[in-house]
């Protein structure tokens, strides 16, 4: 789909075994340079996490080439548009984790995925006040505290963590408020709640655990801003998007570069 704005922005991730991530890094970097893309691609043995921007033709050519690798054939990036690239440069890095939890036993590339909940289903549950079995529903924000301050679901649990690696201990400290409820973990685009939901499933909380499919951004795309208050912080110079996936005109506070880096941890 083409848009009147000239720059296509994409974000995507996938947990999949990449034992060749160092060699893959060089290949993906060279392709992105040739297509004049900007943004960040993170690779690890557990998968890929990417944010890229450029002309629609260039971005889609890079994605099409990536999907020739069978491990990425089902990748379906989220798209948004802007007047200019929201990234200053191109970075393609190999890291220990594509989202740092510091909990080696949580490997989504090697473990069964927790059930994903469609955004429209979550919107319906929040409207009716319970899930389809009559169980109370809690939304659990897995993002860093400063991100939550830009906006979150009404009544969401927010443990004010400063980085995602604090999440497992926060679960242990707040187990009582989760017991016996339907838990829907969420984050910006799905990557953190994918790990979070697996961890929660392992805790014996006596209730179903879901991850919000595609995170807040997918929710905005499919359910609009229903039951969500504020904007969603994003990892580029746009800073925050509103429920229409447009750069927000009501910024909560400027995000420093340190905060941006921390948000990806």
PDB file of C-alpha atoms in Angstrom:
ATOM      1  CA  UNK A   1       0.000   0.000   0.000  1.00  0.00           C
ATOM      2  CA  UNK A   2       1.439   3.367  -1.049  1.00  0.00           C
ATOM      3  CA  UNK A   3       0.994   6.541   0.996  1.00  0.00           C
ATOM      4  CA  UNK A   4       1.180  10.257   0.296  1.00  0.00           C
ATOM      5  CA  UNK A   5       4.103  10.559   2.735  1.00  0.00           C
ATOM      6  CA  UNK A   6       7.459   9.600   1.179  1.00  0.00           C
ATOM      7  CA  UNK A   7       9.136   7.514   3.895  1.00  0.00           C
ATOM      8  CA  UNK A   8       8.044   4.007   4.855  1.00  0.00           C
ATOM      9  CA  UNK A   9       8.896   2.928   8.418  1.00  0.00           C
ATOM     10  CA  UNK A  10       8.785  -0.735   9.396  1.00  0.00           C
ATOM     11  CA  UNK A  11       9.256  -2.671  12.598  1.00  0.00           C
ATOM     12  CA  UNK A  12       9.289  -6.405  13.101  1.00  0.00           C
ATOM     13  CA  UNK A  13      10.851  -9.189  15.115  1.00  0.00           C
ATOM     14  CA  UNK A  14      11.000 -12.945  15.164  1.00  0.00           C
ATOM     15  CA  UNK A  15      12.354 -15.404  17.672  1.00  0.00           C
ATOM     16  CA  UNK A  16      14.087 -18.067  15.587  1.00  0.00           C
ATOM     17  CA  UNK A  17      17.396 -19.877  15.979  1.00  0.00           C
ATOM     18  CA  UNK A  18      20.178 -17.976  14.186  1.00  0.00           C
ATOM     19  CA  UNK A  19      23.471 -19.759  14.850  1.00  0.00           C
ATOM     20  CA  UNK A  20      24.898 -17.866  11.851  1.00  0.00           C
ATOM     21  CA  UNK A  21      23.936 -14.421  13.175  1.00  0.00           C
ATOM     22  CA  UNK A  22      27.442 -12.959  12.690  1.00  0.00           C
ATOM     23  CA  UNK A  23      27.575 -13.851   8.995  1.00  0.00           C
ATOM     24  CA  UNK A  24      23.966 -12.759   8.590  1.00  0.00           C
ATOM     25  CA  UNK A  25      24.825  -9.389  10.093  1.00  0.00           C
ATOM     26  CA  UNK A  26      27.273  -8.582   7.284  1.00  0.00           C
ATOM     27  CA  UNK A  27      24.803  -9.629   4.576  1.00  0.00           C
ATOM     28  CA  UNK A  28      21.898  -7.592   5.981  1.00  0.00           C
ATOM     29  CA  UNK A  29      24.090  -4.547   6.530  1.00  0.00           C
ATOM     30  CA  UNK A  30      25.369  -4.589   2.963  1.00  0.00           C
ATOM     31  CA  UNK A  31      21.838  -4.863   1.564  1.00  0.00           C
ATOM     32  CA  UNK A  32      20.589  -1.996   3.722  1.00  0.00           C
ATOM     33  CA  UNK A  33      23.493   0.254   2.736  1.00  0.00           C
ATOM     34  CA  UNK A  34      22.909  -0.445  -0.959  1.00  0.00           C
ATOM     35  CA  UNK A  35      19.233   0.493  -0.546  1.00  0.00           C
ATOM     36  CA  UNK A  36      20.034   3.646   1.469  1.00  0.00           C
ATOM     37  CA  UNK A  37      18.040   2.543   4.512  1.00  0.00           C
ATOM     38  CA  UNK A  38      18.380   3.903   8.021  1.00  0.00           C
ATOM     39  CA  UNK A  39      17.471   2.335  11.344  1.00  0.00           C
ATOM     40  CA  UNK A  40      18.536  -0.535  13.569  1.00  0.00           C
ATOM     41  CA  UNK A  41      18.649  -4.288  13.086  1.00  0.00           C
ATOM     42  CA  UNK A  42      19.508  -6.444  16.095  1.00  0.00           C
ATOM     43  CA  UNK A  43      20.529 -10.067  15.658  1.00  0.00           C
ATOM     44  CA  UNK A  44      21.186 -12.775  18.228  1.00  0.00           C
ATOM     45  CA  UNK A  45      21.172 -16.548  18.317  1.00  0.00           C
ATOM     46  CA  UNK A  46      17.531 -16.237  19.459  1.00  0.00           C
ATOM     47  CA  UNK A  47      16.301 -14.143  16.516  1.00  0.00           C
ATOM     48  CA  UNK A  48      15.959 -10.725  14.833  1.00  0.00           C
ATOM     49  CA  UNK A  49      14.509  -7.355  15.889  1.00  0.00           C
ATOM     50  CA  UNK A  50      14.380  -4.525  13.347  1.00  0.00           C
ATOM     51  CA  UNK A  51      13.331  -0.909  12.812  1.00  0.00           C
ATOM     52  CA  UNK A  52      14.069   0.481   9.331  1.00  0.00           C
ATOM     53  CA  UNK A  53      13.058   3.442   7.186  1.00  0.00           C
ATOM     54  CA  UNK A  54      13.503   4.536   3.580  1.00  0.00           C
ATOM     55  CA  UNK A  55      11.630   4.725   0.325  1.00  0.00           C
ATOM     56  CA  UNK A  56       8.820   2.187   0.010  1.00  0.00           C
ATOM     57  CA  UNK A  57      10.596   0.455  -2.879  1.00  0.00           C
ATOM     58  CA  UNK A  58      13.866   0.150  -0.965  1.00  0.00           C
ATOM     59  CA  UNK A  59      12.304  -1.018   2.305  1.00  0.00           C
ATOM     60  CA  UNK A  60      10.199  -3.641   0.574  1.00  0.00           C
ATOM     61  CA  UNK A  61      13.120  -4.831  -1.516  1.00  0.00           C
ATOM     62  CA  UNK A  62      15.139  -5.384   1.669  1.00  0.00           C
ATOM     63  CA  UNK A  63      12.257  -7.266   3.307  1.00  0.00           C
ATOM     64  CA  UNK A  64      11.649  -9.371   0.189  1.00  0.00           C
ATOM     65  CA  UNK A  65      15.316 -10.386   0.133  1.00  0.00           C
ATOM     66  CA  UNK A  66      15.204 -11.243   3.841  1.00  0.00           C
ATOM     67  CA  UNK A  67      12.145 -13.436   3.342  1.00  0.00           C
ATOM     68  CA  UNK A  68      14.028 -15.542   0.798  1.00  0.00           C
ATOM     69  CA  UNK A  69      15.619 -17.091   3.898  1.00  0.00           C
ATOM     70  CA  UNK A  70      13.045 -19.681   5.002  1.00  0.00           C
ATOM     71  CA  UNK A  71      13.510 -18.679   8.635  1.00  0.00           C
ATOM     72  CA  UNK A  72      11.995 -15.267   7.864  1.00  0.00           C
ATOM     73  CA  UNK A  73       9.435 -16.255   5.225  1.00  0.00           C
ATOM     74  CA  UNK A  74       6.479 -15.433   7.488  1.00  0.00           C
ATOM     75  CA  UNK A  75       7.787 -12.064   8.663  1.00  0.00           C
ATOM     76  CA  UNK A  76       5.055  -9.413   8.449  1.00  0.00           C
ATOM     77  CA  UNK A  77       6.435  -5.987   9.427  1.00  0.00           C
ATOM     78  CA  UNK A  78       4.227  -3.239  10.835  1.00  0.00           C
ATOM     79  CA  UNK A  79       4.188  -0.178   8.596  1.00  0.00           C
ATOM     80  CA  UNK A  80       3.810   3.560   9.184  1.00  0.00           C
ATOM     81  CA  UNK A  81       4.716   6.639   7.155  1.00  0.00           C
ATOM     82  CA  UNK A  82       6.579   9.898   7.758  1.00  0.00           C
ATOM     83  CA  UNK A  83       7.909  12.979   5.974  1.00  0.00           C
ATOM     84  CA  UNK A  84      11.527  12.087   6.751  1.00  0.00           C
ATOM     85  CA  UNK A  85      13.441   9.065   8.065  1.00  0.00           C
ATOM     86  CA  UNK A  86      13.109   9.020  11.874  1.00  0.00           C
ATOM     87  CA  UNK A  87      16.615   7.530  12.235  1.00  0.00           C
ATOM     88  CA  UNK A  88      19.943   9.325  11.870  1.00  0.00           C
ATOM     89  CA  UNK A  89      22.008   6.331  10.765  1.00  0.00           C
ATOM     90  CA  UNK A  90      22.065   2.607  10.032  1.00  0.00           C
ATOM     91  CA  UNK A  91      23.114   0.101  12.690  1.00  0.00           C
ATOM     92  CA  UNK A  92      23.166  -3.678  12.293  1.00  0.00           C
ATOM     93  CA  UNK A  93      24.403  -5.366  15.473  1.00  0.00           C
ATOM     94  CA  UNK A  94      24.871  -8.821  16.956  1.00  0.00           C
ATOM     95  CA  UNK A  95      23.905  -8.994  20.628  1.00  0.00           C
ATOM     96  CA  UNK A  96      23.407 -11.668  23.273  1.00  0.00           C
ATOM     97  CA  UNK A  97      19.608 -11.153  23.157  1.00  0.00           C
ATOM     98  CA  UNK A  98      17.379  -9.222  20.779  1.00  0.00           C
ATOM     99  CA  UNK A  99      15.534  -7.984  23.884  1.00  0.00           C
ATOM    100  CA  UNK A 100      17.503  -8.272  27.104  1.00  0.00           C
ATOM    101  CA  UNK A 101      15.823 -10.115  29.961  1.00  0.00           C
ATOM    102  CA  UNK A 102      18.930 -11.682  31.529  1.00  0.00           C
ATOM    103  CA  UNK A 103      16.988 -14.900  32.072  1.00  0.00           C
ATOM    104  CA  UNK A 104      18.685 -17.588  29.950  1.00  0.00           C
ATOM    105  CA  UNK A 105      15.940 -20.161  30.455  1.00  0.00           C
ATOM    106  CA  UNK A 106      13.462 -17.952  28.551  1.00  0.00           C
ATOM    107  CA  UNK A 107      14.243 -18.671  24.896  1.00  0.00           C
ATOM    108  CA  UNK A 108      11.157 -18.134  22.709  1.00  0.00           C
ATOM    109  CA  UNK A 109      12.999 -19.642  19.753  1.00  0.00           C
ATOM    110  CA  UNK A 110      13.226 -22.948  21.645  1.00  0.00           C
ATOM    111  CA  UNK A 111      10.066 -22.943  23.809  1.00  0.00           C
ATOM    112  CA  UNK A 112       6.341 -23.108  22.964  1.00  0.00           C
ATOM    113  CA  UNK A 113       4.876 -19.658  22.412  1.00  0.00           C
ATOM    114  CA  UNK A 114       2.326 -18.433  24.955  1.00  0.00           C
ATOM    115  CA  UNK A 115      -1.185 -17.976  23.509  1.00  0.00           C
ATOM    116  CA  UNK A 116      -1.581 -14.720  21.581  1.00  0.00           C
ATOM    117  CA  UNK A 117      -4.703 -12.604  22.034  1.00  0.00           C
ATOM    118  CA  UNK A 118      -6.105 -10.664  19.080  1.00  0.00           C
ATOM    119  CA  UNK A 119      -6.415  -6.902  19.677  1.00  0.00           C
ATOM    120  CA  UNK A 120     -10.136  -6.952  18.872  1.00  0.00           C
ATOM    121  CA  UNK A 121     -10.682  -9.682  21.468  1.00  0.00           C
ATOM    122  CA  UNK A 122      -8.868  -7.677  24.117  1.00  0.00           C
ATOM    123  CA  UNK A 123     -10.973  -4.610  23.272  1.00  0.00           C
ATOM    124  CA  UNK A 124     -14.128  -6.687  23.674  1.00  0.00           C
ATOM    125  CA  UNK A 125     -12.979  -8.168  26.987  1.00  0.00           C
ATOM    126  CA  UNK A 126     -12.105  -4.734  28.350  1.00  0.00           C
ATOM    127  CA  UNK A 127     -15.502  -3.404  27.280  1.00  0.00           C
ATOM    128  CA  UNK A 128     -17.387  -6.246  28.981  1.00  0.00           C
ATOM    129  CA  UNK A 129     -15.118  -6.296  32.053  1.00  0.00           C
ATOM    130  CA  UNK A 130     -14.171  -9.990  31.900  1.00  0.00           C
ATOM    131  CA  UNK A 131     -13.035 -12.718  29.507  1.00  0.00           C
ATOM    132  CA  UNK A 132     -15.395 -15.133  27.763  1.00  0.00           C
ATOM    133  CA  UNK A 133     -15.386 -17.437  30.809  1.00  0.00           C
ATOM    134  CA  UNK A 134     -16.350 -14.627  33.171  1.00  0.00           C
ATOM    135  CA  UNK A 135     -12.872 -14.415  34.683  1.00  0.00           C
ATOM    136  CA  UNK A 136     -11.485 -10.959  35.596  1.00  0.00           C
ATOM    137  CA  UNK A 137      -8.929  -9.654  33.104  1.00  0.00           C
ATOM    138  CA  UNK A 138      -5.793  -7.692  33.999  1.00  0.00           C
ATOM    139  CA  UNK A 139      -3.536  -5.993  31.476  1.00  0.00           C
ATOM    140  CA  UNK A 140       0.125  -6.076  32.477  1.00  0.00           C
ATOM    141  CA  UNK A 141       2.443  -3.438  31.012  1.00  0.00           C
ATOM    142  CA  UNK A 142       5.909  -4.938  30.504  1.00  0.00           C
ATOM    143  CA  UNK A 143       7.530  -1.688  29.336  1.00  0.00           C
ATOM    144  CA  UNK A 144       9.889   0.641  31.164  1.00  0.00           C
ATOM    145  CA  UNK A 145       8.302   3.251  33.430  1.00  0.00           C
ATOM    146  CA  UNK A 146       9.084   6.273  31.267  1.00  0.00           C
ATOM    147  CA  UNK A 147       7.394   4.586  28.280  1.00  0.00           C
ATOM    148  CA  UNK A 148       4.279   3.912  30.337  1.00  0.00           C
ATOM    149  CA  UNK A 149       4.114   7.617  31.174  1.00  0.00           C
ATOM    150  CA  UNK A 150       3.365   8.370  27.509  1.00  0.00           C
ATOM    151  CA  UNK A 151       0.256   6.205  27.636  1.00  0.00           C
ATOM    152  CA  UNK A 152      -1.105   2.775  28.543  1.00  0.00           C
ATOM    153  CA  UNK A 153      -4.333   0.798  28.830  1.00  0.00           C
ATOM    154  CA  UNK A 154      -6.814   2.098  31.375  1.00  0.00           C
ATOM    155  CA  UNK A 155      -6.230   0.289  34.673  1.00  0.00           C
ATOM    156  CA  UNK A 156      -3.113  -1.518  33.449  1.00  0.00           C
ATOM    157  CA  UNK A 157      -0.692  -2.917  36.009  1.00  0.00           C
ATOM    158  CA  UNK A 158       2.523  -0.893  35.953  1.00  0.00           C
ATOM    159  CA  UNK A 159       5.358  -1.982  38.227  1.00  0.00           C
ATOM    160  CA  UNK A 160       7.557   1.023  37.335  1.00  0.00           C
ATOM    161  CA  UNK A 161      10.463  -1.081  36.151  1.00  0.00           C
ATOM    162  CA  UNK A 162      13.388   0.848  34.692  1.00  0.00           C
ATOM    163  CA  UNK A 163      14.522  -1.931  32.335  1.00  0.00           C
ATOM    164  CA  UNK A 164      13.053  -5.189  31.107  1.00  0.00           C
ATOM    165  CA  UNK A 165      15.614  -7.309  32.953  1.00  0.00           C
ATOM    166  CA  UNK A 166      13.818  -6.246  36.169  1.00  0.00           C
ATOM    167  CA  UNK A 167      10.577  -7.894  35.036  1.00  0.00           C
ATOM    168  CA  UNK A 168      11.143 -11.422  36.483  1.00  0.00           C
ATOM    169  CA  UNK A 169      11.814 -10.059  39.977  1.00  0.00           C
ATOM    170  CA  UNK A 170       8.803  -7.747  39.710  1.00  0.00           C
ATOM    171  CA  UNK A 171       6.623 -10.791  39.011  1.00  0.00           C
ATOM    172  CA  UNK A 172       7.929 -12.456  42.156  1.00  0.00           C
ATOM    173  CA  UNK A 173       7.281  -9.313  44.197  1.00  0.00           C
ATOM    174  CA  UNK A 174       3.670  -8.954  42.952  1.00  0.00           C
ATOM    175  CA  UNK A 175       2.444 -12.524  42.515  1.00  0.00           C
ATOM    176  CA  UNK A 176      -0.612 -11.989  44.724  1.00  0.00           C
ATOM    177  CA  UNK A 177      -2.222  -9.402  42.426  1.00  0.00           C
ATOM    178  CA  UNK A 178      -2.022 -11.824  39.472  1.00  0.00           C
ATOM    179  CA  UNK A 179      -3.320 -15.009  41.075  1.00  0.00           C
ATOM    180  CA  UNK A 180      -6.493 -16.458  39.609  1.00  0.00           C
ATOM    181  CA  UNK A 181      -6.932 -13.825  36.902  1.00  0.00           C
ATOM    182  CA  UNK A 182      -6.673 -13.802  33.130  1.00  0.00           C
ATOM    183  CA  UNK A 183      -3.410 -11.975  32.406  1.00  0.00           C
ATOM    184  CA  UNK A 184      -2.768 -10.146  29.142  1.00  0.00           C
ATOM    185  CA  UNK A 185       0.836  -8.962  28.928  1.00  0.00           C
ATOM    186  CA  UNK A 186       1.604  -6.216  26.430  1.00  0.00           C
ATOM    187  CA  UNK A 187       4.365  -3.965  25.147  1.00  0.00           C
ATOM    188  CA  UNK A 188       5.034  -1.731  22.138  1.00  0.00           C
ATOM    189  CA  UNK A 189       5.239  -4.268  19.336  1.00  0.00           C
ATOM    190  CA  UNK A 190       5.087  -7.676  21.010  1.00  0.00           C
ATOM    191  CA  UNK A 191       8.716  -8.620  21.579  1.00  0.00           C
ATOM    192  CA  UNK A 192       8.898  -8.056  25.328  1.00  0.00           C
ATOM    193  CA  UNK A 193       5.508  -9.589  26.104  1.00  0.00           C
ATOM    194  CA  UNK A 194       6.551 -12.675  24.112  1.00  0.00           C
ATOM    195  CA  UNK A 195       9.269 -13.369  26.685  1.00  0.00           C
ATOM    196  CA  UNK A 196       7.154 -12.054  29.561  1.00  0.00           C
ATOM    197  CA  UNK A 197       4.219 -14.348  28.798  1.00  0.00           C
ATOM    198  CA  UNK A 198       6.448 -17.437  28.740  1.00  0.00           C
ATOM    199  CA  UNK A 199       7.916 -16.445  32.103  1.00  0.00           C
ATOM    200  CA  UNK A 200       4.441 -15.834  33.552  1.00  0.00           C
ATOM    201  CA  UNK A 201       3.201 -19.217  32.298  1.00  0.00           C
ATOM    202  CA  UNK A 202       5.980 -20.880  34.293  1.00  0.00           C
ATOM    203  CA  UNK A 203       4.914 -19.274  37.571  1.00  0.00           C
ATOM    204  CA  UNK A 204       1.766 -21.294  38.343  1.00  0.00           C
ATOM    205  CA  UNK A 205      -0.508 -18.267  38.706  1.00  0.00           C
ATOM    206  CA  UNK A 206      -3.746 -20.283  38.493  1.00  0.00           C
ATOM    207  CA  UNK A 207      -5.092 -18.403  35.489  1.00  0.00           C
ATOM    208  CA  UNK A 208      -4.547 -18.171  31.726  1.00  0.00           C
ATOM    209  CA  UNK A 209      -1.724 -16.013  30.390  1.00  0.00           C
ATOM    210  CA  UNK A 210      -1.836 -14.265  27.011  1.00  0.00           C
ATOM    211  CA  UNK A 211       0.406 -11.927  25.066  1.00  0.00           C
ATOM    212  CA  UNK A 212      -1.225  -9.139  23.089  1.00  0.00           C
ATOM    213  CA  UNK A 213      -0.621 -10.046  19.448  1.00  0.00           C
ATOM    214  CA  UNK A 214       1.494  -7.328  17.826  1.00  0.00           C
ATOM    215  CA  UNK A 215       1.548  -5.182  20.954  1.00  0.00           C
ATOM    216  CA  UNK A 216       0.101  -1.694  21.316  1.00  0.00           C
ATOM    217  CA  UNK A 217       0.861  -0.720  17.730  1.00  0.00           C
ATOM    218  CA  UNK A 218      -1.149  -3.631  16.342  1.00  0.00           C
ATOM    219  CA  UNK A 219      -3.930  -2.791  18.796  1.00  0.00           C
ATOM    220  CA  UNK A 220      -4.025   0.784  17.456  1.00  0.00           C
ATOM    221  CA  UNK A 221      -4.188  -0.601  13.919  1.00  0.00           C
ATOM    222  CA  UNK A 222      -7.045  -3.029  14.581  1.00  0.00           C
ATOM    223  CA  UNK A 223      -8.941  -1.612  17.574  1.00  0.00           C
ATOM    224  CA  UNK A 224      -8.100   2.097  17.554  1.00  0.00           C
ATOM    225  CA  UNK A 225      -7.691   3.824  20.900  1.00  0.00           C
ATOM    226  CA  UNK A 226     -10.503   2.059  22.786  1.00  0.00           C
ATOM    227  CA  UNK A 227      -9.597   1.598  26.470  1.00  0.00           C
ATOM    228  CA  UNK A 228      -6.155   3.124  25.892  1.00  0.00           C
ATOM    229  CA  UNK A 229      -5.187   6.469  27.411  1.00  0.00           C
ATOM    230  CA  UNK A 230      -2.453   8.575  25.819  1.00  0.00           C
ATOM    231  CA  UNK A 231       0.106   7.738  23.145  1.00  0.00           C
ATOM    232  CA  UNK A 232       2.660   4.999  22.542  1.00  0.00           C
ATOM    233  CA  UNK A 233       6.379   5.694  22.828  1.00  0.00           C
ATOM    234  CA  UNK A 234       8.360   4.449  19.823  1.00  0.00           C
ATOM    235  CA  UNK A 235      12.061   3.866  19.318  1.00  0.00           C
ATOM    236  CA  UNK A 236      12.853   6.646  16.869  1.00  0.00           C
ATOM    237  CA  UNK A 237      12.775  10.416  16.466  1.00  0.00           C
ATOM    238  CA  UNK A 238       8.983  10.503  16.145  1.00  0.00           C
ATOM    239  CA  UNK A 239       9.014   9.779  19.881  1.00  0.00           C
ATOM    240  CA  UNK A 240       5.340   8.789  20.231  1.00  0.00           C
ATOM    241  CA  UNK A 241       2.428   7.697  18.036  1.00  0.00           C
ATOM    242  CA  UNK A 242      -1.243   8.330  18.642  1.00  0.00           C
ATOM    243  CA  UNK A 243      -4.002   5.770  18.154  1.00  0.00           C
ATOM    244  CA  UNK A 244      -4.097   6.618  14.444  1.00  0.00           C
ATOM    245  CA  UNK A 245      -0.394   5.672  14.179  1.00  0.00           C
ATOM    246  CA  UNK A 246       0.539   9.302  13.497  1.00  0.00           C
ATOM    247  CA  UNK A 247       3.313  11.182  15.336  1.00  0.00           C
ATOM    248  CA  UNK A 248       1.760  12.612  18.467  1.00  0.00           C
ATOM    249  CA  UNK A 249       1.362  16.357  18.891  1.00  0.00           C
ATOM    250  CA  UNK A 250       1.073  15.991  22.661  1.00  0.00           C
ATOM    251  CA  UNK A 251       4.424  14.661  23.834  1.00  0.00           C
ATOM    252  CA  UNK A 252       4.499  13.660  27.472  1.00  0.00           C
ATOM    253  CA  UNK A 253       8.164  14.593  27.826  1.00  0.00           C
ATOM    254  CA  UNK A 254      11.215  14.532  25.564  1.00  0.00           C
ATOM    255  CA  UNK A 255      12.922  11.147  25.549  1.00  0.00           C
ATOM    256  CA  UNK A 256      16.666  11.332  25.953  1.00  0.00           C
ATOM    257  CA  UNK A 257      19.002   9.151  23.903  1.00  0.00           C
ATOM    258  CA  UNK A 258      19.781   7.247  27.108  1.00  0.00           C
ATOM    259  CA  UNK A 259      16.078   6.516  27.563  1.00  0.00           C
ATOM    260  CA  UNK A 260      15.797   5.347  23.960  1.00  0.00           C
ATOM    261  CA  UNK A 261      18.677   2.934  24.420  1.00  0.00           C
ATOM    262  CA  UNK A 262      17.304   1.754  27.758  1.00  0.00           C
ATOM    263  CA  UNK A 263      13.860   1.132  26.277  1.00  0.00           C
ATOM    264  CA  UNK A 264      15.318  -1.585  24.067  1.00  0.00           C
ATOM    265  CA  UNK A 265      16.817  -3.375  27.066  1.00  0.00           C
TER     266      UNK A 265
END
